Amino acid sequence: MAHDAAHDHGHDHHDHGPGPWTRIFTTTNHKDIGSMYLWFAFFMFFVGGAMALVLRAELFVPGLQVVQPEIFNSLTTVHALVMIFGAVMPAFVGFANWLIPMQIGAADMAFPRMNNWSFWIMIPAALLLFGSFLVPGGAAASGWTLYPPLVTQGGIGTDMTIFAIHLLGASSIMGSINIITTILNLRAPGMTLMRMPLFCWTWLITAYLLIATMPVLAGAVTMLLTDRHFGTSFFNAAGGGDPTMFMHIFWFFGHPEVYILILPAFGIVSQIIPAFARKPLFGYASMVYATASIAILSFIVWGHHMFTVGMPAAGNLFFMFATMLIAVPTGVKIFNWIATMWRGSLTFETPMLFCIGFLCMFTLGGFSGLVLSIAAVDITLHNTYYVVAHFHYVLFPGAIWGLTAAVYFWLPKFTGKMYDETLGKWHFWISAIAFNITFFPQHFLGLAGMPRRIPDYALQFTEWNTISTVGAFLLGFSQLIFLWNVVKTIRSGEKAKDKQWEGADSVEWTHLPSPVPYHTFETVPNLKLAAPAH
Amino acid sequence: MKNKTLIERVFLAFTALCMALPALASYDVNIPPPATPISAQIYGLHMYILWICVVIFVIVFGAMFYSIFKFRKSQGAKADVNFHESTLIEIIWTVIPFIILIAIAIPAARTVLDMKDASHPDVTIKVTAFQWGWRYDYSADDVGFYSYMKTPWSQIGQPGIEATEKKNPDYLLEVDNEMVVPVNKRVRLLVTSVDVIHGWYVPQLGINQYGIPGFIKDAWFKADKTGVFKGQCSQICGKLHGYMPITVRVVSEADYAKWLADAKTKWSTKAAPAAAAVPAEDASKQYSLDELKAMGEKVYAANCAACHQPNGKGTPPAFPPLAGSKIVTGEAAKQIDIVLNGKAGTAMQPFARLSNTDLAAVITYTKNAFGNATGKAVQPADIKAARR
Amino acid sequence: MSTAPGGYYFAPPSKWPVVGSTALFFFASGMVMWMNDIQPVGFLSLALGFAILIYMLFGWFGVVIHESESGLYNKQLDVSYRWSMSWFIFSEVMFFAAFFGALFYARVFSVPWLGDFDNALIWQGYGAKWPTAGPYLDANADYAFKTMGAWGIPAINTLLLLASGVTVTIAHHALIANNRSRLILFLFLTVVLGAVFLALQVYEYAHAYSDLNLKLTSGVFGSTFFMLTGFHGFHVTLGAIMLTVILFRCIKGHFKPDHHFGFEAVAWYWHFVDVVWLGLFIFVYVLV
Ligand code: HEA
Ligand code: HEA
Ligand code: CUA
Ligand SMILES: [Cu+2]
């Protein structure tokens, strides 16, 4: 299906020979590959969302109505894996593919063939992940964190998941190497590092995080595999190992991973807000330093996922303090965005609406993160719906809205056609309301003590769960508007201007027509004078 | 009490204020009322941070919404393109959050240190988690018992099958045997697990402690009021993770003594078989059917009855009955395989950690109990041969 | 295929990425089936995946080598390759870091914890001394094992790898000085040293299994020992294969004194493998 979708996304390319199918399989063009990534991610978002809707349906009222508990666990696990590895990360890579070469004045990515490979590796991974529902024993049902020994009890589906993770990791590492090399080595003359648009900066740092952590995840799941099949004792106390060791290794990856899921969105927002405030980003340099600090700090905070495993007090304190510190650079970012709007000349097209939504809701999610980072408070909140509320607040209005804003913002550039503003506004308002109906009550559920990853719950949790489920279905509906708007734009959108947004100042708006030609730059552009002033 | 910093004083005053609130508020939107000094501290901390966040939110987004209304293009606002840098402002908004964080960190660190100090317990209870229930061992008093969820499947229902019974008010939170502790005593919990990771989580007591197989981790509480406090397993542990409630009853010291005396008659551990299997053994020894059955009964009680029930009837659909099971009444090899290696993806874990003799005994027992009259015996040597 | 005036090389469309993904699909499925005893499909799938992978590698590298030798690559691309190889090696470092982390964690935390006062409730009488197969397995005579000892084969292996690092550097200097015969000789020596290292490693494993009763299943010591040295050995194998390819390319007259990144990349990789070994030698063999 993903292929079909990619195929649909034909922006007519007069100049290139091979038929559409050959082109999809063999392309080395960063825009083709970017589009394939984006369609793949969009598809996965809907599948992951559909799984979430099944979860929410089961949680509509107490009792078991829709799925068996073990299927519920599998759906939870795969929902998370699909959303994180299948939707958000590929979508960011898709934008990186489209935008980075254009924004820094390069002809293409540094390694076009490897670029295509990074995309195509995700297909076998997706097949393995979804195929695991069909094998005896079902898909992995241990939560996306895959803690042993529970994961050791899993069947063949668990092995398929592990290999899917290996493949996705390989894809991410290759993609990241490509992005880093492109940014470091292919900038056109005049595009110094400190003049790069923030999307490039955040991706540069994200790629670094990916290369540093994905191999660690690969190591962790490899140990799971050998514990499962070859009699090793990494996570088995009887043999001198420790299940907690897996948690340490996993979260050494896992916490940087959550910033991998947000930093590129920070970059997107940092470009869209100035465009609609019609003034340069406030504090460009401090934005770069803040991003780097977040990345560095992210390596020493992983223990905040483990306050309840029984670490020594010193461990809990260290991880608590380190985690709290992240609020400082993140705060700098929030303040800079608001200062960008201050004394601007604001308009509120759809991308801007999503960015403002991002600001408010992500900050709420950050605050609940701060509450969780207090080791003592985390004791009552760990593995409750409060955590679920926290991370959906940072992931949905954070990562997904960041991406949504990017789609609306750059679609005119990619396709040469303008989206339907009215539909866009509907999309924003319905999803903003529905999102809060879905996830705000989950804070209450968590505070009241409802554990996560359960298919059934005690009666006092009923009302909020029912409301949350209703919200989730409304939220799903609002995503259908999104899909419709994108398809409509591509098929029958009005012609977009080369510089669709008055305040946009990065190279793709100032130097290139809409839609962008198949080969962005045939010759290396000189950006010495034209690069945006920060 | 130790000397207090200014921050701590402010914090304490604030906590006292917030503690007055629970009397008014409905608990559905907040942490349930604390029952120990630690959980009271947690409650206070949470309110304190919550209000700080609310204030920051109002200020920060006040500024944002102000600019949204004030600096709209449609209102004729002109962008001030030179306002895009100010080292002073940037330093200010780096330093202020940092100071706020310190004001949070100090009381938070105190609480962390307090909750980690499990010294001088009055009562020590070993909590052993398993799929899916709890075992509580009052080792000093030789009392040990299991605690399971009491809610019947007829209240829960199944996909496609309506629940036939009305749900109790305590639906999913009721257990057969409660953990009982005396009020105003320091209770130390030694939490562990025999299969996968579980979480012993009772919010009102301020405890959420993973039980990790093969390790003992400790936690403590001192309840300052009597009552019944409920919780659930907090860490995903397989199929029935949602059906693993916890109930702690805090009683007066006199009631505790009474309960303990009663418990000793019901659940004395002295009479029970030594549960732990000893790996050292002579696997070539041949036993008679009766010897195996006698040994097996004990192994069964210690290892299998939790799920398959003492009467072998299990609790379908979660746990299949062994009474009349095709695998149990059929050829030995299949059953040895499932008991030795477990069944992937189910709660039926590998029991390879038991000795060959114990396994032979328990398999022989199941083949000749609960109405399974096969008359067949399995010898330790068979198990040894079947081990991978 | 064109080199844009500004110095851009547009890679033409290529089928190899999709071929590679197909290979990985069969390879991964084959691994899953093999591990779950689904035979012979598992084995066939594994073999098929492997075959396609080899086909892909030959094809893909063939194209790259051809392009490189036809002088299509400019200075900028050379720098790109350098960046990418450095980051790739960094990712490998992090992969090993996970396993070294496991080793340190077991030695510093989990094993001492298992032997502490509270855990005596579960593991009575466990001494918690490294090396260990863990509290349960240590109590079972069947699992008693001896460790390898650092000053026999491992020490020789250390010398071999260090020497190979020297020979590959000499070869590199020879290449820069355009001394082809010296280049080929020392490259050949490097491959030989690598091969001898691997042979000794295989011998050592056999010795561990048959004489020392030290196995992958020997608790956490066996797990970390074999996974660390095993993954290292696997990387040496890869490195040796790559060196061999480079050797044949040198014999065919590829590379120029000022244009030989293929050679350097492999040399970098070889040094990386070397450094990992030093870590292993110290933490796995010497400091038991
Ligand atoms: C995009 C993803 C993302 C992001 C950005 C974050 C950001 C943060 N997260 Fe979150 N987190 C997750 C995704 C994310 N998290 C996920 C997926 C999980 C669950 C994993 C699982 O178990 O399945 C999780 C779980 C999680 C836990 C573990 C909870 C538990 O299991 O018990 C904790 C605990 O410390 C935590 C803390 C934080 C903190 C402190 C931040 C900070 O970065 C937030 C910083 C931001 C702000 C604070 C707001 C803006 C700042 C200001 C306006 C400045 C002024 C503010 C102050 C001075 C307070 N997160
Ligand atoms: C980027 C990450 C991301 C995103 C976007 C989401 C999106 C959503 N999540 Fe997600 N979620 C996670 C990451 C994410 N989640 C993670 C990491 C976990 C933890 C897992 C674990 O415990 O291990 C989790 C767990 C989780 C739980 C807890 C499960 C449990 O503990 O048992 C719940 C429950 O409400 C939930 C709900 C939702 C909902 C309603 C959405 C909605 O926002 C989705 C909205 C979108 C749609 C609904 C798509 C539209 C689809 C349709 C309209 C249907 C038509 C379909 C087709 C044509 C195919 N999620
Ligand atoms: Cu036991 Cu969850
Ligand atoms: Cu985290």
mmCIF file of C-alpha atoms in Angstrom, chain C residues 2 5 11 26 33-34 39 51 57 63 78 98 100 109 121 143 157 172 219 233 240 244 255 271 284 288:
data_model
loop_
_atom_site.group_PDB
_atom_site.id
_atom_site.type_symbol
_atom_site.label_atom_id
_atom_site.label_comp_id
_atom_site.label_asym_id
_atom_site.label_seq_id
_atom_site.Cartn_x
_atom_site.Cartn_y
_atom_site.Cartn_z
ATOM 1 C CA SER C 2 26.528 13.384 -15.360
ATOM 2 C CA PRO C 5 29.472 21.933 -13.953
ATOM 3 C CA ALA C 11 24.147 8.955 -9.126
ATOM 4 C CA PHE C 26 14.856 -13.313 3.431
ATOM 5 C CA MET C 33 12.592 -19.429 11.419
ATOM 6 C CA TRP C 34 15.951 -21.014 12.102
ATOM 7 C CA GLN C 39 13.059 -26.155 8.969
ATOM 8 C CA ALA C 51 23.114 -15.357 -1.634
ATOM 9 C CA LEU C 57 27.469 -6.481 -2.545
ATOM 10 C CA VAL C 63 29.442 0.066 -9.680
ATOM 11 C CA ASP C 78 36.113 11.995 -1.127
ATOM 12 C CA ALA C 98 26.462 -1.916 24.783
ATOM 13 C CA PHE C 100 31.086 -3.657 27.360
ATOM 14 C CA PHE C 109 26.501 -4.098 40.133
ATOM 15 C CA LEU C 121 17.131 -14.873 51.089
ATOM 16 C CA TYR C 143 28.564 -25.709 35.128
ATOM 17 C CA ASN C 157 46.675 -12.592 19.442
ATOM 18 C CA HIS C 172 49.594 2.730 3.279
ATOM 19 C CA GLY C 219 26.183 -17.741 33.094
ATOM 20 C CA GLY C 233 35.891 -12.046 15.781
ATOM 21 C CA ALA C 240 39.938 -9.435 6.688
ATOM 22 C CA THR C 244 41.457 -9.170 0.784
ATOM 23 C CA PHE C 255 44.230 3.317 -6.350
ATOM 24 C CA HIS C 271 42.506 -0.057 13.379
ATOM 25 C CA VAL C 284 37.910 -9.767 29.385
ATOM 26 C CA VAL C 288 39.218 -11.427 35.342
#
